[in-house]
Short mmCIF file of C-alpha atoms and ligand atoms in Angstrom, two decimals:
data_model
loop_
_atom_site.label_atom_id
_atom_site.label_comp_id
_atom_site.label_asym_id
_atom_site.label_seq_id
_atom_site.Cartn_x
_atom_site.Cartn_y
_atom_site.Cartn_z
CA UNK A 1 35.80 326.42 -79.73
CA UNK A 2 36.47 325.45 -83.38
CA UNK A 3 36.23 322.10 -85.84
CA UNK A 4 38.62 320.04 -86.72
CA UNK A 5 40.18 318.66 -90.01
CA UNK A 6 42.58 315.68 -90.63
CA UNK A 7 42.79 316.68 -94.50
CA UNK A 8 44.60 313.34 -96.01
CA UNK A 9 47.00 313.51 -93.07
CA UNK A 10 49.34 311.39 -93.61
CA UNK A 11 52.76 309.97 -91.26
CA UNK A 12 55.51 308.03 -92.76
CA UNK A 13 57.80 307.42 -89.40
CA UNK A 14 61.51 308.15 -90.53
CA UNK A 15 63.23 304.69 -91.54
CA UNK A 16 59.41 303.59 -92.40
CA UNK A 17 57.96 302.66 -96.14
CA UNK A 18 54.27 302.55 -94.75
CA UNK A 19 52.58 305.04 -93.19
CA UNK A 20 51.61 304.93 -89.60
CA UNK A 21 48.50 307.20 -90.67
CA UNK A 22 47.71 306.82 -94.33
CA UNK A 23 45.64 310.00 -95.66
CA UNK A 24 43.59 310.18 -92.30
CA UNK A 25 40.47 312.00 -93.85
CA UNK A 26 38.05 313.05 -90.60
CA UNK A 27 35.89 316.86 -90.71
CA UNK A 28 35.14 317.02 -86.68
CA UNK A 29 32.31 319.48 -85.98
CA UNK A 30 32.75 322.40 -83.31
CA UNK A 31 32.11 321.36 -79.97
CA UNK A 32 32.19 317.21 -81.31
CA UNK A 33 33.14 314.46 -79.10
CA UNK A 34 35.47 312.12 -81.46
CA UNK A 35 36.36 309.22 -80.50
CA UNK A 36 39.31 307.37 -82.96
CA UNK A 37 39.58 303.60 -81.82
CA UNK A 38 41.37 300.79 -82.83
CA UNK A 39 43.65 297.86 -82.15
CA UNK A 40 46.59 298.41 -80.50
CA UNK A 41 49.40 299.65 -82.91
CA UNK A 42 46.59 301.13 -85.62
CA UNK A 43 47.99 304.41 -85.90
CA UNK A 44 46.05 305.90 -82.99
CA UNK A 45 48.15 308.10 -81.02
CA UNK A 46 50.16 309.14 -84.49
CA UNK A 47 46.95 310.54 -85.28
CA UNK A 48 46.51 312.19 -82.46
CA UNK A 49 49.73 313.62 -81.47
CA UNK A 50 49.88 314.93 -85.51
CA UNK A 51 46.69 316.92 -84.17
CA UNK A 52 48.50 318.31 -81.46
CA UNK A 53 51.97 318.90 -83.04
CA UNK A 54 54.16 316.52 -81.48
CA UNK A 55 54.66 314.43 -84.58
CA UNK A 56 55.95 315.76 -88.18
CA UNK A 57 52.63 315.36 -90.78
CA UNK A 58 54.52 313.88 -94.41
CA UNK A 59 51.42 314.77 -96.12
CA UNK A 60 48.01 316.20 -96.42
CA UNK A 61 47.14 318.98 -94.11
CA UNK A 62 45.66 319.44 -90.68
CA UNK A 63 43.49 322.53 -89.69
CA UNK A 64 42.01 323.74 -86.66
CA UNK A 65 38.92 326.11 -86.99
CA UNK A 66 39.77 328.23 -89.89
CA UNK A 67 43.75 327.92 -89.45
CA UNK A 68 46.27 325.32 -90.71
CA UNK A 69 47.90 323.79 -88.37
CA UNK A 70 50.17 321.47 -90.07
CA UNK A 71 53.32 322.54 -89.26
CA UNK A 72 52.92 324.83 -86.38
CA UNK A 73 54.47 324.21 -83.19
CA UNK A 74 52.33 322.61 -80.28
CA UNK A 75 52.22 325.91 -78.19
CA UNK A 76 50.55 328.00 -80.85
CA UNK A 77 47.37 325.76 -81.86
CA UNK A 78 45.86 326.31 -78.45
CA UNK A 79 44.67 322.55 -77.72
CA UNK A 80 45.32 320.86 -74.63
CA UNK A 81 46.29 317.13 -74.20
CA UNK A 82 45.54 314.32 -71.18
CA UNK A 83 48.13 311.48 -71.67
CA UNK A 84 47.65 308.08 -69.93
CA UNK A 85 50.34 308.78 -67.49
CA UNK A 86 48.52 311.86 -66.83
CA UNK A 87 52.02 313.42 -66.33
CA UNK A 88 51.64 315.31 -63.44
CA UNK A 89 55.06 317.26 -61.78
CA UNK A 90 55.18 315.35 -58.48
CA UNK A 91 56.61 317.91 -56.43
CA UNK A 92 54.53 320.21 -57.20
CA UNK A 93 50.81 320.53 -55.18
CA UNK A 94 47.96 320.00 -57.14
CA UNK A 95 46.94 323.79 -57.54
CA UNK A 96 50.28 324.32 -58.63
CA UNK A 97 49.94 321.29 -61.27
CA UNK A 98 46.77 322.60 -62.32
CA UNK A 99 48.18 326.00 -62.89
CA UNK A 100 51.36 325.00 -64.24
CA UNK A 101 50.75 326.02 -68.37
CA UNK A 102 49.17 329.59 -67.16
CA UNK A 103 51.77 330.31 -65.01
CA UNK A 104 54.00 329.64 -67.92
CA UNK A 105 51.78 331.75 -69.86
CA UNK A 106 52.38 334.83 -67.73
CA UNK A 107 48.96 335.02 -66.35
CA UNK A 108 48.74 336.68 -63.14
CA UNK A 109 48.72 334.95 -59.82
CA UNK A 110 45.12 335.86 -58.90
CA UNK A 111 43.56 334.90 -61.72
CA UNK A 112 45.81 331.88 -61.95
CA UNK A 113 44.07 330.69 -58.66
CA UNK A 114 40.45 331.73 -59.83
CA UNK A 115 40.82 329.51 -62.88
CA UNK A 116 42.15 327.06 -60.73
CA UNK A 117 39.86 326.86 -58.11
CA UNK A 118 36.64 326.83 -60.29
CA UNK A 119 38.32 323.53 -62.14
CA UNK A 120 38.71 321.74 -59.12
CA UNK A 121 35.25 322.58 -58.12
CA UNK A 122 33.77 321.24 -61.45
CA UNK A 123 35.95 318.28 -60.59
CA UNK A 124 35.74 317.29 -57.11
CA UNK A 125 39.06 317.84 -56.16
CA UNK A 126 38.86 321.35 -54.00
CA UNK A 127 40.13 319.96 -50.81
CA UNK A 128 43.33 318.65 -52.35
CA UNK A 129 44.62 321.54 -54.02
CA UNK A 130 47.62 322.09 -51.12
CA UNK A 131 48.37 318.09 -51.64
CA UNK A 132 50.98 316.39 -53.74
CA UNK A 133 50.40 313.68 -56.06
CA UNK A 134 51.39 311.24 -54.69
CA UNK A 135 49.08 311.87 -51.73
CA UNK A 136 46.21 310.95 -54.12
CA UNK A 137 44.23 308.05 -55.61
CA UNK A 138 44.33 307.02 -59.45
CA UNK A 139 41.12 308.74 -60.24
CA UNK A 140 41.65 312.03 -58.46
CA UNK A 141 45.57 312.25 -59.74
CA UNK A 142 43.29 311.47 -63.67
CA UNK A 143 41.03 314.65 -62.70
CA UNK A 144 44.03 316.79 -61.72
CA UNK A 145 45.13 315.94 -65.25
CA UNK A 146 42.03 316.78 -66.62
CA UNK A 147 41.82 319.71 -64.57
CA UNK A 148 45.14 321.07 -66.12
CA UNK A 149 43.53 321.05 -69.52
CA UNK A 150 40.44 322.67 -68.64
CA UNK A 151 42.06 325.84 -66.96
CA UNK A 152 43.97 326.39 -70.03
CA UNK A 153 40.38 326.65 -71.91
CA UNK A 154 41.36 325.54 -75.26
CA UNK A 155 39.87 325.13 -78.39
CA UNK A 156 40.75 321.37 -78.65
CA UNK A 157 40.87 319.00 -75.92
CA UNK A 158 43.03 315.74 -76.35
CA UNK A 159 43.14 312.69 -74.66
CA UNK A 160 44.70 309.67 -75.50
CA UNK A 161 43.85 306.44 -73.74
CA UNK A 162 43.36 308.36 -70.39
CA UNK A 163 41.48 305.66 -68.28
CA UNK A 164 43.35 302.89 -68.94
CA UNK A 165 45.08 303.28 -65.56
CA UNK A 166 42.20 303.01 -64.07
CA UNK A 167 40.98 300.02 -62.83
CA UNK A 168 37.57 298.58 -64.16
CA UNK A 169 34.86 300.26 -61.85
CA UNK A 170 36.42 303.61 -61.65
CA UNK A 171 37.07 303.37 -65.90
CA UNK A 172 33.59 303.33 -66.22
CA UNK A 173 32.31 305.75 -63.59
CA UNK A 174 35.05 308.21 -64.96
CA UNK A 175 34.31 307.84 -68.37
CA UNK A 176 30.76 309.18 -68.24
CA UNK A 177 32.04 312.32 -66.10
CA UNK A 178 34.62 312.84 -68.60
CA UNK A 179 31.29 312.26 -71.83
CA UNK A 180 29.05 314.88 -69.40
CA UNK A 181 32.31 317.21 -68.71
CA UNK A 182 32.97 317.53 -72.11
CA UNK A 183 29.44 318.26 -73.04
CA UNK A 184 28.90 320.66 -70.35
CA UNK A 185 32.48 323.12 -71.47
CA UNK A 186 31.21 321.99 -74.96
CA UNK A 187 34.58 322.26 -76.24
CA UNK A 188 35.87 320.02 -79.27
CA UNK A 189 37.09 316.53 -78.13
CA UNK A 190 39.40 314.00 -79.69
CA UNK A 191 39.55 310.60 -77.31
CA UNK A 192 41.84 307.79 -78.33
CA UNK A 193 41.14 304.29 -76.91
CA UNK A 194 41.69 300.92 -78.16
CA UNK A 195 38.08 299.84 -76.13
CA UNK A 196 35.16 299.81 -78.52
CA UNK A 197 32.86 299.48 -75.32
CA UNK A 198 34.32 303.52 -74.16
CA UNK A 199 34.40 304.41 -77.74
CA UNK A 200 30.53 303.51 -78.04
CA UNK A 201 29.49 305.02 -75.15
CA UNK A 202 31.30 308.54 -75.07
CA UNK A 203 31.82 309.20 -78.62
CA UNK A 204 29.24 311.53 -80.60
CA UNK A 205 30.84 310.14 -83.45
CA UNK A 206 33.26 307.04 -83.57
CA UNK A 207 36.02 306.41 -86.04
CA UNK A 208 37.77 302.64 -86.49
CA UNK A 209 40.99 302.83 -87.62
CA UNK A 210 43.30 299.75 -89.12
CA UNK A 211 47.02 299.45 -89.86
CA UNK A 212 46.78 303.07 -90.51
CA UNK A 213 43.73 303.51 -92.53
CA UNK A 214 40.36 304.94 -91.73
CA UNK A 215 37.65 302.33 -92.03
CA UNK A 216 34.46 304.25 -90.77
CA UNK A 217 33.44 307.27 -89.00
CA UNK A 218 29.97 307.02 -87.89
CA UNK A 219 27.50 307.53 -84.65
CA UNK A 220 27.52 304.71 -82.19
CA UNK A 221 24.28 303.33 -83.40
CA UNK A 222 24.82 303.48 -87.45
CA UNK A 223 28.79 301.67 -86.74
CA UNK A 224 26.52 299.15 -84.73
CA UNK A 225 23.70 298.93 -87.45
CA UNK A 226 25.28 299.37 -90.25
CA UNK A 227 29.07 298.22 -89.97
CA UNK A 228 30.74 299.40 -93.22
CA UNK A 229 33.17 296.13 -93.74
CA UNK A 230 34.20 292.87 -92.08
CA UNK A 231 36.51 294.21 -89.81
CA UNK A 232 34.49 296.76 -88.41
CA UNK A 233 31.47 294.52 -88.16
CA UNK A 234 33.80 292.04 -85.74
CA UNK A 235 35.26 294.88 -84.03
CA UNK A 236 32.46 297.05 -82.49
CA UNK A 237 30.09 294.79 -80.34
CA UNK A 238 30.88 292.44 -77.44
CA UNK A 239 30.10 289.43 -78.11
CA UNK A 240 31.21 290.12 -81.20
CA UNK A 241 28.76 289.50 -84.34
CA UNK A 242 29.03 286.10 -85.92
CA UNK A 243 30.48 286.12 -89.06
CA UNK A 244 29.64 282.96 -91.23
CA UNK A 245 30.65 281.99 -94.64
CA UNK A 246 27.91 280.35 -96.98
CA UNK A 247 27.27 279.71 -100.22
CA UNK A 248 25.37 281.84 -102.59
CA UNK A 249 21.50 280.24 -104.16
CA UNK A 250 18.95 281.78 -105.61
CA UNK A 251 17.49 284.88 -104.55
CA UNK A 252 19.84 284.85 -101.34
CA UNK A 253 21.89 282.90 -99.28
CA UNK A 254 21.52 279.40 -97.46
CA UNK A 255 21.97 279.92 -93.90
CA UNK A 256 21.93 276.34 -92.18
CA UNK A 257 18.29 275.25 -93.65
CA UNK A 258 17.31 279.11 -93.76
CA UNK A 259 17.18 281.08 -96.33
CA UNK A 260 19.09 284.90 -96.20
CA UNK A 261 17.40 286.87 -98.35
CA UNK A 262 19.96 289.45 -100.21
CA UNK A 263 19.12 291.83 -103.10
CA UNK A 264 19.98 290.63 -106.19
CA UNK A 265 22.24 293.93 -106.79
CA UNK A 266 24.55 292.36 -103.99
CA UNK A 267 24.52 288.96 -105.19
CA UNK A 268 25.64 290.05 -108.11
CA UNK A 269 28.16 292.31 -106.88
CA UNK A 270 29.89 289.31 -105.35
CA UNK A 271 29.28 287.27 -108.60
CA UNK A 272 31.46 290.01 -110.39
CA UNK A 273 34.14 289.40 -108.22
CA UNK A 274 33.54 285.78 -108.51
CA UNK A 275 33.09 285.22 -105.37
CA UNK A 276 31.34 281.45 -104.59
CA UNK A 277 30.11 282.19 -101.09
CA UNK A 278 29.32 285.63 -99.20
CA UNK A 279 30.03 286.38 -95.31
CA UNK A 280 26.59 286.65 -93.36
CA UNK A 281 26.79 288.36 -89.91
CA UNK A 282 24.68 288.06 -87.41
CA UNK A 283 24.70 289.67 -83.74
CA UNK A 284 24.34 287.41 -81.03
CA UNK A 285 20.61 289.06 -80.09
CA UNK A 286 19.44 288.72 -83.39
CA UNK A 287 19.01 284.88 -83.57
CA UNK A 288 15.70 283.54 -82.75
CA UNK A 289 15.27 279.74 -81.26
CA UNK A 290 13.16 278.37 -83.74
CA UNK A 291 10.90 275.27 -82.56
CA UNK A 292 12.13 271.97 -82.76
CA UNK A 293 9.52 270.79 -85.18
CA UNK A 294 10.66 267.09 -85.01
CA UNK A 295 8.21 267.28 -81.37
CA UNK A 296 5.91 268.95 -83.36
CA UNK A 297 3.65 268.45 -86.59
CA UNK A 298 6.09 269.24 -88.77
CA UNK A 299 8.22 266.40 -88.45
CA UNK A 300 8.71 265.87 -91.72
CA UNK A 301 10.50 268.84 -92.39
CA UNK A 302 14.12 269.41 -91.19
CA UNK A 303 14.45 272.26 -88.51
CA UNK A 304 14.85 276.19 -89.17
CA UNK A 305 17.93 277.96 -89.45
CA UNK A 306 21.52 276.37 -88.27
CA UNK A 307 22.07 273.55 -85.22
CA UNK A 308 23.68 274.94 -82.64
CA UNK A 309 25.30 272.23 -79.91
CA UNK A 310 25.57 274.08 -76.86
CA UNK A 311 29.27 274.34 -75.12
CA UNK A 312 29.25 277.16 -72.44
CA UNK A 313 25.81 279.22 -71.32
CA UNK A 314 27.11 282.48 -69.67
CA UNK A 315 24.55 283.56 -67.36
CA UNK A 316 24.69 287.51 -66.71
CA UNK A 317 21.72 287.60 -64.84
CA UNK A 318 19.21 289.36 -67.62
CA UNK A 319 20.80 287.86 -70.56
CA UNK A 320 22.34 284.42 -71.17
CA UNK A 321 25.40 283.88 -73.78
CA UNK A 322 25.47 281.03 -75.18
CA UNK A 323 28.65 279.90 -76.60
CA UNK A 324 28.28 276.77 -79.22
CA UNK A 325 29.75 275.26 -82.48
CA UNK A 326 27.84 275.11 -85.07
CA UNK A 327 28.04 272.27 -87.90
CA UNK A 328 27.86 274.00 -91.71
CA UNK A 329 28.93 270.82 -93.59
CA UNK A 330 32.19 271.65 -94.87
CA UNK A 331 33.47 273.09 -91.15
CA UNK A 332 32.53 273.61 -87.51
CA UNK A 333 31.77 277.34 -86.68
CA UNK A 334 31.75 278.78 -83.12
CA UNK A 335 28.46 280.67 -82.48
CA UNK A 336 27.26 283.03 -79.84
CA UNK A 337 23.68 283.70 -79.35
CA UNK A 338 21.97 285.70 -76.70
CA UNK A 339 18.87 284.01 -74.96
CA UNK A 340 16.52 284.90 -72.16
CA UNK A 341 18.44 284.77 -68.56
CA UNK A 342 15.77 282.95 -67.43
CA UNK A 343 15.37 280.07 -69.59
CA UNK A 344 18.97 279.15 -70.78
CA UNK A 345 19.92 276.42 -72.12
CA UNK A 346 21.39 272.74 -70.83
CA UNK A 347 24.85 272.70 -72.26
CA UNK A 348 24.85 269.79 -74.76
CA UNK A 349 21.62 270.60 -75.83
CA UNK A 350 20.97 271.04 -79.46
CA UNK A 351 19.41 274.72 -80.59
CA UNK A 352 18.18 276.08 -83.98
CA UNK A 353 18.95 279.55 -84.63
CA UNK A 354 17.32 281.32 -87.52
CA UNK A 355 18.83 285.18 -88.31
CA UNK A 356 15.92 287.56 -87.51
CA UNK A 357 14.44 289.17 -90.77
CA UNK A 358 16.03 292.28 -91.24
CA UNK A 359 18.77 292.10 -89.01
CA UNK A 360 21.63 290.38 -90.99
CA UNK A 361 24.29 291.87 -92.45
CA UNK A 362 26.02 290.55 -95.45
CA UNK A 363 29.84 291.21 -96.57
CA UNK A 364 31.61 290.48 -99.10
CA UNK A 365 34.54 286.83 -98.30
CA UNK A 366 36.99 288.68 -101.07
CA UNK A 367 37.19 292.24 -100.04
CA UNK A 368 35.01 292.47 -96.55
CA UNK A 369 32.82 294.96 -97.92
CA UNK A 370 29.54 295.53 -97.08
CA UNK A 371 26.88 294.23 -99.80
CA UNK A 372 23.95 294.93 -98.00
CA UNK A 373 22.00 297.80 -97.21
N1 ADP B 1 58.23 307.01 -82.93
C1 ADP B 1 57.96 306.01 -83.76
N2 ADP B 1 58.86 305.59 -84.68
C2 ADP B 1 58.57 304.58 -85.53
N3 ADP B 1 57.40 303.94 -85.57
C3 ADP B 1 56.46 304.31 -84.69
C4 ADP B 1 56.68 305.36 -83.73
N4 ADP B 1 55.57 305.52 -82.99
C5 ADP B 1 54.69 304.61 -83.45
N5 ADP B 1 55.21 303.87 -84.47
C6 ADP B 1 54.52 302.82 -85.25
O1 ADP B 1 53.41 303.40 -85.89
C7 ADP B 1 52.28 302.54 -85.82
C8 ADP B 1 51.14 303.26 -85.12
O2 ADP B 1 51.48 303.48 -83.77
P1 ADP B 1 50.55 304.24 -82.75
O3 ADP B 1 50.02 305.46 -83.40
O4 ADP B 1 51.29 304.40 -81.49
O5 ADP B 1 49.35 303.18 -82.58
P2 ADP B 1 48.19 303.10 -81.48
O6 ADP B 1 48.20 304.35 -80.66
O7 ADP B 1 46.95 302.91 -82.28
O8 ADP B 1 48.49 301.88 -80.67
C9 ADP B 1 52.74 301.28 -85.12
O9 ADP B 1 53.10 300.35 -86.10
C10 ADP B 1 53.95 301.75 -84.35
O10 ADP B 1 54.87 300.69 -84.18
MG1 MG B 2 48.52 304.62 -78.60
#
């Protein structure tokens, strides 16, 4: 077992002038599950296979435990990868795939099959060890795969995108063997996906990357609570959060006929960048329907919060999305909110939403930062 450390990794790909991976800084703790996730193209599997040796690092240095890495050959820093493809020899029988790199090795035959057969047992996949391949499903030919990097008992296990052959149910059945595997060997795991759903759910730690750069590396729960930028804060969640431009007042910012309250250090770090108007995010279960007071006593005063026009109510059985447009003057805004499955909304009907205290988050419209706490 052993950490790992992208040290300002960097990959310029020959015939390139920016870098696929731009001074990837990540410390990965012994026995860590790390997830890195990302839109497609983000410098994801560069990442990766610099980790693992398959592509050159330009710059920076990558070390695994004590030792550096960065320009050894893939054989001698004793990780073990799972591709997508799961690249299994198809006419060989699964024992024999599973064995394959020891054999190689020069370990001997017997202990070969006792390595083997204690693999397949942690896996499910004992009575298929004489079969071929092809004589098995998606999921068991994704634990012979996985199977072939746990006999080799690494220090570093890699995987890069290795459910997304999978179709939906079996994704997400496999994915929390592969999160209870992991912490049962307890051996140091990097997991590419581009899913923020699998990213949140297995990682111990999750980091976002974008066109190449590192944006945040953080638990599930602080990336969720605390999202350090705009992109981030739209990336991780489904629904994703709502992200509304409004103008800066006094003391914080108008939100429909609400008031945001922001710290005045924040207001006045957008000021210096003279900005006119923050972002204000807001997930979809942090709204709360606030009464239409024109029915009530208040009818003097307008409504709470923003109007919301309903267009679609998703109804998921516990929860209910509702997908509407919102009117903020100068444009129309689509909004998601979550509301009680069991009292959803007409469609057409007209909602007022007002940002639960404490749960907004406020960004920066210039740079995306995060301004609030
Ligand atoms: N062998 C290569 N040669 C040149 N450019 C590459 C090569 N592999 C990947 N790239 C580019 O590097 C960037 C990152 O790719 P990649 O790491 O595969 O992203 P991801 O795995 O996140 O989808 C992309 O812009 C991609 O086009
Ligand atoms: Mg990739």
């Amino acid at each position: 077992m052993a950490t790992v450390s992208f040290d300002k990794a960097t990959r310029v790909y020959p015939g390139s002038t920016k870098p696929a991976v731009d001074q990837l800084e990540i410390e990965i703790a012994d026995g860590e599950f790390l997830v890195l996730v990302g839109p497609s193209g983000c410098g994801k599997s560069t990442s990766l296979r610099m980790l693992a040796g398959l592509e050159d690092v330009n710059a920076g240095a990558i070390r695994i435990g004590e030792r550096d890495v960065t320009h050894l050959p893939p054989k001698d820093r004793d990780i073990a990868m799972v591709f997508q493809n799961y690249a299994l020899y198809p006419h060989m029988s699964v024992a024999d795939n599973m064995g394959f790199a020891l054999k190689i090795a020069g370990v001997n035959k017997a202990d070969i099959r006792k390595k083997v057969e204690e693999a397949a047992k942690i896996l499910d996949l004992s009575e298929y060890l004489d079969r071929k391949p092809k004589a098995l499903s998606g999921g068991q030919r994704q634990r012979v795969a996985m199977g072939r990097a746990i006999v080799r008992e690494p220090q570093v296990f890699l995987m890069d995108e290795p459910l997304s052959n999978l179709d939906a149910k079996l994704r997400v059945s496999t994915r929390t063997q592969i999160a209870s595997l992991q912490r049962r060997l307890g051996i140091t795991t990097v997991y590419v996906t581009h899913d923020q759903v699998e990213a949140m759910t297995m990682g111990d730690r999750v980091a976002v990357l974008k066109d190449g750069l590192l944006q945040q590396v953080d638990s599930p729960r602080n990336m969720y609570d605390r999202p350090n930028n705009l992109f981030v804060a739209g990336f991780i969640g489904s629904p994703a959060m709502n992200l509304v431009e409004v103008p800066i007042t006094d003391g914080g910012v108008k939100f429909g006929n609400s008031v945001v309250p922001v710290s005045r250090e924040a207001l006045a770090a957008a000021a210096d960048k003279g900005d006119k108007t923050v972002t204000v995010g807001v997930r979809p279960e942090h709204f709360d329907l606030a009464e239409d007071s024109t029915s009530g006593t208040l009818s003097k005063e307008a409504p709470a919060g923003l109007a919301v026009v309903v267009n679609v109510v998703e109804e998921l059985g516990a929860d209910g999305y509702v997908y509407g447009t919102a009117d903020l003057g100068s444009e129309k805004k689509d909004i998601v909110v979550r509301v009680n499955g069991r009292a959803v909304p007409d469609k057409g009907a007209k909602l007022h939403v007002v940002p639960r205290a404490g749960e907004t988050h406020v960004f920066s419209t210039s740079t995306g930062e995060r301004l609030t706490d």
